[in-house]
PDB file of C-alpha atoms and ligand atoms in Angstrom:
ATOM      1  CA  MET A   1      94.078  99.895 135.141  1.00 84.00           C
ATOM      2  CA  LYS A   2      93.275  96.259 135.917  1.00 94.00           C
ATOM      3  CA  GLU A   3      90.683  96.127 133.142  1.00 96.00           C
ATOM      4  CA  THR A   4      93.146  97.346 130.501  1.00 97.00           C
ATOM      5  CA  ILE A   5      95.894  95.064 131.776  1.00 98.00           C
ATOM      6  CA  ASP A   6      93.545  92.102 131.404  1.00 97.00           C
ATOM      7  CA  ILE A   7      92.484  93.172 127.897  1.00 97.00           C
ATOM      8  CA  LEU A   8      96.079  93.567 126.798  1.00 97.00           C
ATOM      9  CA  ILE A   9      97.267  90.263 128.278  1.00 97.00           C
ATOM     10  CA  GLU A  10      94.425  88.504 126.496  1.00 97.00           C
ATOM     11  CA  ARG A  11      95.153  90.184 123.160  1.00 97.00           C
ATOM     12  CA  LEU A  12      98.878  89.399 123.453  1.00 96.00           C
ATOM     13  CA  GLY A  13      98.044  85.702 123.615  1.00 95.00           C
ATOM     14  CA  GLY A  14     101.110  84.600 125.569  1.00 94.00           C
ATOM     15  CA  LEU A  15     103.549  87.145 124.170  1.00 96.00           C
ATOM     16  CA  ALA A  16     105.382  88.651 127.171  1.00 95.00           C
ATOM     17  CA  PRO A  17     107.661  91.513 126.087  1.00 97.00           C
ATOM     18  CA  ARG A  18     110.045  93.068 128.619  1.00 97.00           C
ATOM     19  CA  ILE A  19     110.718  96.171 126.537  1.00 97.00           C
ATOM     20  CA  ALA A  20     108.491  98.825 125.023  1.00 98.00           C
ATOM     21  CA  ILE A  21     109.274 101.612 122.581  1.00 97.00           C
ATOM     22  CA  VAL A  22     107.303 104.840 122.335  1.00 96.00           C
ATOM     23  CA  LEU A  23     107.391 106.279 118.823  1.00 93.00           C
ATOM     24  CA  GLY A  24     107.472 110.034 118.434  1.00 87.00           C
ATOM     25  CA  SER A  25     106.198 112.352 115.698  1.00 77.00           C
ATOM     26  CA  GLY A  26     106.889 110.953 112.259  1.00 74.00           C
ATOM     27  CA  LEU A  27     108.517 107.796 113.669  1.00 81.00           C
ATOM     28  CA  GLY A  28     105.434 105.586 113.582  1.00 83.00           C
ATOM     29  CA  ARG A  29     106.607 103.586 110.586  1.00 81.00           C
ATOM     30  CA  LEU A  30     109.058 101.717 112.851  1.00 85.00           C
ATOM     31  CA  ALA A  31     106.021  99.804 114.033  1.00 91.00           C
ATOM     32  CA  ASN A  32     105.704  98.365 110.499  1.00 91.00           C
ATOM     33  CA  GLU A  33     108.920  96.431 111.098  1.00 89.00           C
ATOM     34  CA  VAL A  34     107.393  94.396 113.881  1.00 94.00           C
ATOM     35  CA  SER A  35     106.805  90.810 112.763  1.00 94.00           C
ATOM     36  CA  LYS A  36     103.718  88.779 113.698  1.00 95.00           C
ATOM     37  CA  PRO A  37     102.124  92.062 114.743  1.00 96.00           C
ATOM     38  CA  VAL A  38      99.158  92.325 117.045  1.00 97.00           C
ATOM     39  CA  ARG A  39      97.729  95.789 116.407  1.00 96.00           C
ATOM     40  CA  ILE A  40      95.477  97.297 119.033  1.00 96.00           C
ATOM     41  CA  PRO A  41      93.980 100.767 118.553  1.00 95.00           C
ATOM     42  CA  TYR A  42      94.180 102.870 121.698  1.00 95.00           C
ATOM     43  CA  GLU A  43      90.361 103.081 121.659  1.00 94.00           C
ATOM     44  CA  ASP A  44      90.322  99.412 122.672  1.00 96.00           C
ATOM     45  CA  LEU A  45      92.573 100.109 125.660  1.00 96.00           C
ATOM     46  CA  PRO A  46      90.767 102.148 128.339  1.00 96.00           C
ATOM     47  CA  GLY A  47      93.056 104.865 129.725  1.00 95.00           C
ATOM     48  CA  PHE A  48      95.276 105.041 126.657  1.00 96.00           C
ATOM     49  CA  PRO A  49      95.444 108.540 125.158  1.00 93.00           C
ATOM     50  CA  ARG A  50      93.411 109.818 122.265  1.00 83.00           C
ATOM     51  CA  SER A  51      96.092 111.762 120.446  1.00 67.00           C
ATOM     52  CA  GLY A  52      94.765 114.401 118.130  1.00 68.00           C
ATOM     53  CA  VAL A  53      98.197 115.317 116.790  1.00 68.00           C
ATOM     54  CA  THR A  54      98.771 114.484 113.139  1.00 69.00           C
ATOM     55  CA  GLY A  55     101.756 112.198 112.727  1.00 62.00           C
ATOM     56  CA  HIS A  56     100.658 110.179 115.764  1.00 62.00           C
ATOM     57  CA  ALA A  57      98.741 107.011 115.044  1.00 75.00           C
ATOM     58  CA  GLY A  58      97.270 105.955 118.390  1.00 91.00           C
ATOM     59  CA  GLU A  59      97.992 102.258 118.148  1.00 94.00           C
ATOM     60  CA  LEU A  60      99.805  99.662 120.227  1.00 96.00           C
ATOM     61  CA  VAL A  61     101.732  97.198 118.100  1.00 97.00           C
ATOM     62  CA  ALA A  62     103.076  94.069 119.777  1.00 98.00           C
ATOM     63  CA  GLY A  63     105.170  91.383 118.151  1.00 97.00           C
ATOM     64  CA  TYR A  64     108.781  90.564 117.433  1.00 95.00           C
ATOM     65  CA  PHE A  65     111.713  92.677 116.387  1.00 90.00           C
ATOM     66  CA  GLY A  66     114.130  90.010 115.211  1.00 84.00           C
ATOM     67  CA  SER A  67     113.588  87.355 117.883  1.00 87.00           C
ATOM     68  CA  VAL A  68     112.859  89.866 120.630  1.00 93.00           C
ATOM     69  CA  PRO A  69     109.291  90.379 121.800  1.00 96.00           C
ATOM     70  CA  VAL A  70     108.424  94.077 121.907  1.00 97.00           C
ATOM     71  CA  ILE A  71     105.588  96.502 122.317  1.00 98.00           C
ATOM     72  CA  MET A  72     105.584  99.689 120.303  1.00 96.00           C
ATOM     73  CA  LEU A  73     103.334 102.596 121.146  1.00 96.00           C
ATOM     74  CA  ALA A  74     102.690 104.526 117.957  1.00 93.00           C
ATOM     75  CA  GLY A  75     101.309 107.743 119.348  1.00 91.00           C
ATOM     76  CA  ARG A  76     101.530 109.523 122.683  1.00 92.00           C
ATOM     77  CA  ALA A  77      99.696 112.262 124.504  1.00 92.00           C
ATOM     78  CA  HIS A  78     101.421 115.607 125.008  1.00 94.00           C
ATOM     79  CA  TYR A  79     101.007 118.059 127.842  1.00 95.00           C
ATOM     80  CA  TYR A  80     100.073 120.763 125.342  1.00 94.00           C
ATOM     81  CA  GLU A  81      97.025 118.843 124.137  1.00 93.00           C
ATOM     82  CA  HIS A  82      94.959 119.107 127.326  1.00 92.00           C
ATOM     83  CA  GLY A  83      97.272 120.573 129.948  1.00 95.00           C
ATOM     84  CA  ASN A  84      97.637 117.181 131.607  1.00 95.00           C
ATOM     85  CA  ALA A  85     101.274 116.280 132.224  1.00 97.00           C
ATOM     86  CA  ALA A  86     100.207 112.842 133.470  1.00 97.00           C
ATOM     87  CA  ALA A  87      98.291 111.947 130.311  1.00 95.00           C
ATOM     88  CA  MET A  88     100.589 108.981 129.646  1.00 96.00           C
ATOM     89  CA  ARG A  89     100.331 107.629 133.179  1.00 97.00           C
ATOM     90  CA  PRO A  90      97.599 105.036 132.556  1.00 97.00           C
ATOM     91  CA  ALA A  91      99.376 103.684 129.461  1.00 97.00           C
ATOM     92  CA  LEU A  92     102.686 103.422 131.319  1.00 98.00           C
ATOM     93  CA  GLU A  93     100.989 101.786 134.304  1.00 98.00           C
ATOM     94  CA  VAL A  94      99.471  99.202 131.998  1.00 98.00           C
ATOM     95  CA  LEU A  95     102.851  98.460 130.429  1.00 98.00           C
ATOM     96  CA  ALA A  96     104.432  98.057 133.864  1.00 98.00           C
ATOM     97  CA  GLY A  97     101.435  95.931 134.849  1.00 97.00           C
ATOM     98  CA  ILE A  98     101.954  93.402 132.044  1.00 97.00           C
ATOM     99  CA  GLY A  99     105.649  93.007 132.876  1.00 97.00           C
ATOM    100  CA  ILE A 100     107.420  95.652 130.793  1.00 98.00           C
ATOM    101  CA  ALA A 101     110.680  96.460 132.602  1.00 98.00           C
ATOM    102  CA  ALA A 102     112.370  98.908 130.238  1.00 98.00           C
ATOM    103  CA  ILE A 103     111.130 101.587 127.909  1.00 98.00           C
ATOM    104  CA  VAL A 104     112.811 103.441 125.067  1.00 98.00           C
ATOM    105  CA  LEU A 105     111.176 106.798 124.411  1.00 98.00           C
ATOM    106  CA  THR A 106     111.692 108.476 121.052  1.00 97.00           C
ATOM    107  CA  ASN A 107     110.823 111.985 120.011  1.00 96.00           C
ATOM    108  CA  ALA A 108     111.307 114.631 117.373  1.00 95.00           C
ATOM    109  CA  ALA A 109     113.382 117.551 118.606  1.00 97.00           C
ATOM    110  CA  GLY A 110     115.019 120.794 117.580  1.00 97.00           C
ATOM    111  CA  SER A 111     118.819 120.969 117.798  1.00 98.00           C
ATOM    112  CA  LEU A 112     120.805 123.684 119.526  1.00 98.00           C
ATOM    113  CA  LYS A 113     124.033 122.605 117.866  1.00 98.00           C
ATOM    114  CA  ALA A 114     124.924 123.407 114.265  1.00 97.00           C
ATOM    115  CA  GLU A 115     127.018 120.228 114.192  1.00 98.00           C
ATOM    116  CA  MET A 116     123.883 118.202 115.008  1.00 98.00           C
ATOM    117  CA  PRO A 117     121.638 119.171 112.064  1.00 97.00           C
ATOM    118  CA  ALA A 118     118.266 117.858 110.930  1.00 96.00           C
ATOM    119  CA  GLY A 119     118.487 114.134 110.274  1.00 96.00           C
ATOM    120  CA  SER A 120     120.757 113.503 113.277  1.00 97.00           C
ATOM    121  CA  VAL A 121     119.935 111.205 116.164  1.00 97.00           C
ATOM    122  CA  MET A 122     120.718 112.147 119.776  1.00 98.00           C
ATOM    123  CA  LEU A 123     120.880 109.820 122.746  1.00 98.00           C
ATOM    124  CA  VAL A 124     119.405 111.677 125.703  1.00 98.00           C
ATOM    125  CA  GLN A 125     121.847 111.726 128.605  1.00 98.00           C
ATOM    126  CA  ASP A 126     119.784 113.886 130.905  1.00 98.00           C
ATOM    127  CA  HIS A 127     116.984 116.418 130.744  1.00 98.00           C
ATOM    128  CA  ILE A 128     115.924 119.830 131.935  1.00 98.00           C
ATOM    129  CA  ASN A 129     112.275 120.180 132.858  1.00 98.00           C
ATOM    130  CA  PHE A 130     111.589 123.760 131.846  1.00 95.00           C
ATOM    131  CA  SER A 131     107.813 123.433 131.804  1.00 93.00           C
ATOM    132  CA  GLY A 132     107.271 124.074 135.505  1.00 91.00           C
ATOM    133  CA  MET A 133     104.983 121.064 135.357  1.00 96.00           C
ATOM    134  CA  ASN A 134     105.384 117.603 136.840  1.00 98.00           C
ATOM    135  CA  PRO A 135     103.184 114.563 136.155  1.00 98.00           C
ATOM    136  CA  LEU A 136     103.427 113.465 139.802  1.00 98.00           C
ATOM    137  CA  ILE A 137     101.869 116.604 141.251  1.00 97.00           C
ATOM    138  CA  GLY A 138      98.944 115.397 143.369  1.00 96.00           C
ATOM    139  CA  GLU A 139     100.365 111.911 143.794  1.00 97.00           C
ATOM    140  CA  GLN A 140     100.114 110.898 147.466  1.00 96.00           C
ATOM    141  CA  ALA A 141     102.471 107.941 147.662  1.00 94.00           C
ATOM    142  CA  GLU A 142     105.865 108.471 149.252  1.00 94.00           C
ATOM    143  CA  ALA A 143     107.320 107.113 146.000  1.00 94.00           C
ATOM    144  CA  ARG A 144     106.476 110.479 144.402  1.00 96.00           C
ATOM    145  CA  PHE A 145     109.889 111.734 145.536  1.00 97.00           C
ATOM    146  CA  VAL A 146     111.550 110.029 142.592  1.00 97.00           C
ATOM    147  CA  GLY A 147     115.324 110.205 142.354  1.00 97.00           C
ATOM    148  CA  MET A 148     116.378 111.507 138.948  1.00 97.00           C
ATOM    149  CA  ASN A 149     120.123 111.096 139.327  1.00 96.00           C
ATOM    150  CA  GLU A 150     120.311 108.317 136.763  1.00 95.00           C
ATOM    151  CA  ALA A 151     116.921 108.652 135.157  1.00 98.00           C
ATOM    152  CA  TYR A 152     118.418 107.597 131.826  1.00 98.00           C
ATOM    153  CA  ASP A 153     119.687 104.090 132.523  1.00 98.00           C
ATOM    154  CA  ARG A 154     123.433 103.742 132.106  1.00 98.00           C
ATOM    155  CA  GLU A 155     123.353 100.164 130.874  1.00 98.00           C
ATOM    156  CA  LEU A 156     120.694 100.928 128.275  1.00 98.00           C
ATOM    157  CA  ARG A 157     122.591 104.010 127.111  1.00 98.00           C
ATOM    158  CA  GLU A 158     125.795 102.049 126.730  1.00 98.00           C
ATOM    159  CA  ALA A 159     123.953  99.355 124.819  1.00 98.00           C
ATOM    160  CA  LEU A 160     122.461 101.957 122.466  1.00 98.00           C
ATOM    161  CA  GLU A 161     125.905 103.450 121.899  1.00 98.00           C
ATOM    162  CA  ARG A 162     127.332 100.034 121.039  1.00 98.00           C
ATOM    163  CA  ALA A 163     124.366  99.413 118.754  1.00 98.00           C
ATOM    164  CA  ALA A 164     124.974 102.686 116.908  1.00 98.00           C
ATOM    165  CA  ILE A 165     128.636 101.855 116.352  1.00 98.00           C
ATOM    166  CA  LYS A 166     127.758  98.419 115.009  1.00 98.00           C
ATOM    167  CA  ALA A 167     125.027  99.901 112.815  1.00 97.00           C
ATOM    168  CA  GLY A 168     127.501 102.461 111.480  1.00 98.00           C
ATOM    169  CA  GLU A 169     125.348 105.388 112.606  1.00 98.00           C
ATOM    170  CA  THR A 170     126.474 108.530 114.433  1.00 98.00           C
ATOM    171  CA  LEU A 171     124.713 108.832 117.771  1.00 98.00           C
ATOM    172  CA  HIS A 172     125.085 112.291 119.279  1.00 98.00           C
ATOM    173  CA  LYS A 173     124.721 112.648 123.018  1.00 98.00           C
ATOM    174  CA  GLY A 174     123.072 115.500 124.834  1.00 98.00           C
ATOM    175  CA  VAL A 175     120.624 117.094 127.203  1.00 98.00           C
ATOM    176  CA  TYR A 176     116.954 117.389 126.182  1.00 98.00           C
ATOM    177  CA  MET A 177     115.018 120.361 127.458  1.00 98.00           C
ATOM    178  CA  TRP A 178     111.253 120.108 127.736  1.00 98.00           C
ATOM    179  CA  PHE A 179     109.229 123.128 126.673  1.00 98.00           C
ATOM    180  CA  SER A 180     105.473 122.755 126.993  1.00 96.00           C
ATOM    181  CA  GLY A 181     104.676 123.837 123.414  1.00 94.00           C
ATOM    182  CA  PRO A 182     102.612 123.842 121.317  1.00 96.00           C
ATOM    183  CA  SER A 183     104.158 127.088 120.077  1.00 97.00           C
ATOM    184  CA  PHE A 184     107.783 126.681 119.140  1.00 97.00           C
ATOM    185  CA  GLU A 185     110.440 128.464 121.167  1.00 97.00           C
ATOM    186  CA  THR A 186     111.621 131.987 120.442  1.00 97.00           C
ATOM    187  CA  PRO A 187     115.236 132.619 119.432  1.00 97.00           C
ATOM    188  CA  ALA A 188     115.764 134.245 122.859  1.00 98.00           C
ATOM    189  CA  GLU A 189     114.466 131.112 124.595  1.00 98.00           C
ATOM    190  CA  ILE A 190     116.825 129.006 122.539  1.00 98.00           C
ATOM    191  CA  ARG A 191     119.785 131.209 123.517  1.00 98.00           C
ATOM    192  CA  MET A 192     118.688 130.796 127.132  1.00 98.00           C
ATOM    193  CA  ALA A 193     118.358 127.017 126.721  1.00 98.00           C
ATOM    194  CA  ARG A 194     121.889 126.837 125.381  1.00 98.00           C
ATOM    195  CA  ILE A 195     123.246 128.797 128.348  1.00 98.00           C
ATOM    196  CA  LEU A 196     121.355 126.472 130.704  1.00 98.00           C
ATOM    197  CA  GLY A 197     123.012 123.425 129.173  1.00 98.00           C
ATOM    198  CA  ALA A 198     120.509 122.062 126.663  1.00 98.00           C
ATOM    199  CA  ASP A 199     121.488 120.430 123.378  1.00 98.00           C
ATOM    200  CA  ALA A 200     117.994 119.782 122.048  1.00 98.00           C
ATOM    201  CA  VAL A 201     114.480 121.025 122.757  1.00 98.00           C
ATOM    202  CA  GLY A 202     111.149 119.281 122.465  1.00 97.00           C
ATOM    203  CA  MET A 203     107.577 119.025 123.687  1.00 96.00           C
ATOM    204  CA  SER A 204     107.382 115.490 125.062  1.00 96.00           C
ATOM    205  CA  THR A 205     109.267 112.650 126.764  1.00 98.00           C
ATOM    206  CA  VAL A 206     110.219 114.343 130.050  1.00 98.00           C
ATOM    207  CA  PRO A 207     106.881 113.691 131.791  1.00 98.00           C
ATOM    208  CA  GLU A 208     107.008 110.099 130.549  1.00 98.00           C
ATOM    209  CA  VAL A 209     110.517 109.661 131.933  1.00 98.00           C
ATOM    210  CA  ILE A 210     109.385 110.930 135.344  1.00 98.00           C
ATOM    211  CA  LEU A 211     106.342 108.633 135.323  1.00 98.00           C
ATOM    212  CA  ALA A 212     108.351 105.647 134.125  1.00 98.00           C
ATOM    213  CA  ARG A 213     110.916 106.119 136.895  1.00 98.00           C
ATOM    214  CA  PHE A 214     108.074 106.453 139.397  1.00 98.00           C
ATOM    215  CA  LEU A 215     106.766 103.102 138.145  1.00 98.00           C
ATOM    216  CA  GLY A 216     110.213 101.497 138.417  1.00 97.00           C
ATOM    217  CA  LEU A 217     110.819 101.142 134.681  1.00 98.00           C
ATOM    218  CA  ARG A 218     114.314 101.486 133.262  1.00 98.00           C
ATOM    219  CA  VAL A 219     114.413 104.301 130.724  1.00 98.00           C
ATOM    220  CA  ALA A 220     116.325 105.335 127.626  1.00 98.00           C
ATOM    221  CA  ALA A 221     115.405 108.088 125.180  1.00 98.00           C
ATOM    222  CA  CYS A 222     116.489 109.085 121.698  1.00 98.00           C
ATOM    223  CA  SER A 223     115.728 112.315 119.868  1.00 97.00           C
ATOM    224  CA  VAL A 224     115.450 112.512 116.120  1.00 97.00           C
ATOM    225  CA  ILE A 225     116.500 115.987 115.093  1.00 97.00           C
ATOM    226  CA  THR A 226     114.043 117.506 112.643  1.00 96.00           C
ATOM    227  CA  ASN A 227     115.357 121.079 112.594  1.00 96.00           C
ATOM    228  CA  LEU A 228     117.820 123.539 113.972  1.00 97.00           C
ATOM    229  CA  ALA A 229     116.088 125.351 116.824  1.00 97.00           C
ATOM    230  CA  ALA A 230     114.447 128.783 116.495  1.00 95.00           C
ATOM    231  CA  GLY A 231     116.738 131.550 115.328  1.00 94.00           C
ATOM    232  CA  MET A 232     119.434 129.185 114.065  1.00 95.00           C
ATOM    233  CA  ALA A 233     118.253 128.954 110.458  1.00 90.00           C
ATOM    234  CA  ALA A 234     116.272 131.134 108.088  1.00 85.00           C
ATOM    235  CA  GLY A 235     112.527 130.613 107.865  1.00 88.00           C
ATOM    236  CA  GLU A 236     109.771 129.738 110.319  1.00 88.00           C
ATOM    237  CA  LEU A 237     109.467 126.400 112.110  1.00 88.00           C
ATOM    238  CA  SER A 238     106.384 124.264 111.503  1.00 87.00           C
ATOM    239  CA  HIS A 239     104.850 120.939 112.399  1.00 89.00           C
ATOM    240  CA  GLU A 240     104.974 120.112 108.684  1.00 87.00           C
ATOM    241  CA  GLU A 241     108.751 120.339 108.848  1.00 86.00           C
ATOM    242  CA  THR A 242     108.789 118.086 111.920  1.00 84.00           C
ATOM    243  CA  LYS A 243     106.677 115.463 110.152  1.00 86.00           C
ATOM    244  CA  ASP A 244     108.617 115.737 106.871  1.00 87.00           C
ATOM    245  CA  MET A 245     112.038 115.536 108.467  1.00 87.00           C
ATOM    246  CA  ALA A 246     111.413 112.940 111.195  1.00 90.00           C
ATOM    247  CA  PRO A 247     111.660 109.947 108.829  1.00 90.00           C
ATOM    248  CA  VAL A 248     115.202 111.013 107.798  1.00 91.00           C
ATOM    249  CA  GLY A 249     116.673 110.594 111.269  1.00 93.00           C
ATOM    250  CA  GLY A 250     113.999 107.988 111.913  1.00 93.00           C
ATOM    251  CA  GLU A 251     115.632 105.649 109.404  1.00 92.00           C
ATOM    252  CA  LYS A 252     118.931 105.951 111.271  1.00 94.00           C
ATOM    253  CA  LEU A 253     117.251 105.447 114.609  1.00 94.00           C
ATOM    254  CA  ALA A 254     115.486 102.363 113.236  1.00 92.00           C
ATOM    255  CA  ARG A 255     118.838 100.825 112.330  1.00 92.00           C
ATOM    256  CA  VAL A 256     120.239 101.599 115.777  1.00 95.00           C
ATOM    257  CA  LEU A 257     117.181 100.189 117.539  1.00 93.00           C
ATOM    258  CA  ARG A 258     117.215  97.064 115.391  1.00 91.00           C
ATOM    259  CA  GLN A 259     120.813  96.408 116.385  1.00 94.00           C
ATOM    260  CA  PHE A 260     120.059  97.302 119.998  1.00 96.00           C
ATOM    261  CA  LEU A 261     117.092  94.974 120.306  1.00 93.00           C
ATOM    262  CA  THR A 262     118.583  92.015 118.521  1.00 91.00           C
ATOM    263  CA  GLU A 263     122.232  92.144 119.647  1.00 90.00           C
ATOM    264  CA  GLU A 264     122.992  94.593 122.419  1.00 91.00           C
ATOM    265  CA  MET A 265     120.074  94.789 124.778  1.00 90.00           C
ATOM    266  CA  PRO A 266     120.968  93.894 128.373  1.00 90.00           C
ATOM    267  CA  ASP A 267     118.731  91.570 130.379  1.00 90.00           C
ATOM    268  CA  VAL A 268     115.982  93.711 131.802  1.00 92.00           C
TER     269      VAL A 268
HETATM  270  N1  HPA B 301     111.151 122.774 119.354  1.00 81.74           N
HETATM  271  C1  HPA B 301     110.310 122.024 120.100  1.00 81.74           C
HETATM  272  N2  HPA B 301     109.871 120.837 119.727  1.00 81.74           N
HETATM  273  C2  HPA B 301     110.286 120.369 118.542  1.00 81.74           C
HETATM  274  C3  HPA B 301     111.150 121.087 117.710  1.00 81.74           C
HETATM  275  C4  HPA B 301     111.608 122.358 118.148  1.00 81.74           C
HETATM  276  O1  HPA B 301     112.389 123.063 117.478  1.00 81.74           O
HETATM  277  N3  HPA B 301     111.358 120.334 116.593  1.00 81.74           N
HETATM  278  C5  HPA B 301     110.629 119.184 116.771  1.00 81.74           C
HETATM  279  N4  HPA B 301     109.995 119.204 117.935  1.00 81.74           N
END
């Protein structure tokens, strides 16, 4: 990843962000709020994913959010695209390699709680990896035995909660369960997920959390709820709905993240 690290450092021209934000489906417009943006298509960054999912741009945007230097990744790779759970590993290694210390992952998710409808935002407290897959399979280093006790950093979570209060936005809290996708869950799977302790379901984030912890990054994650999960509402789920609904919660999440970055973020 040395080559990509060098390319990125050169393109950043002295900008040295400590925090990065990964933007999920339909949340890419957050990157438009970055001032003095340096926009780098993933094609220019060897190892970065080529996402073929509509609603995912495939662009790194670096600059300032308020006075805080940040990197935003508009677009991620999903396990369901190629069957590679470690698809985001090179990108995360590059971020760690240029000095990123903390990462906020965002995603679109289905809700298992009627009181957390589409348009809500959920702070991920913990996750359930239901895919049977792990991005560190095959890794030889002893560090592969990553502790996941506090995968979602307490200080970052508390800061996001404070940010939400100050921004006047409701921030739900819950457990995110990773299903591989790309098909949506069945109603029976959603009933199972609820029994197992999930509050939201989605097709991303969990492998990135595992990789980020492996790389020593501090992690937080927020889900934007785009729908009630399968069987909870009339009609069929679709990616169109995900893309249409993501900006609703995305606006709320943007306000929370703005407050977080400019006022509440701990030293990382
Ligand atoms: N299930 C899985 N992933 C999702 C959903 C869902 O209901 N909504 C948005 N992403």
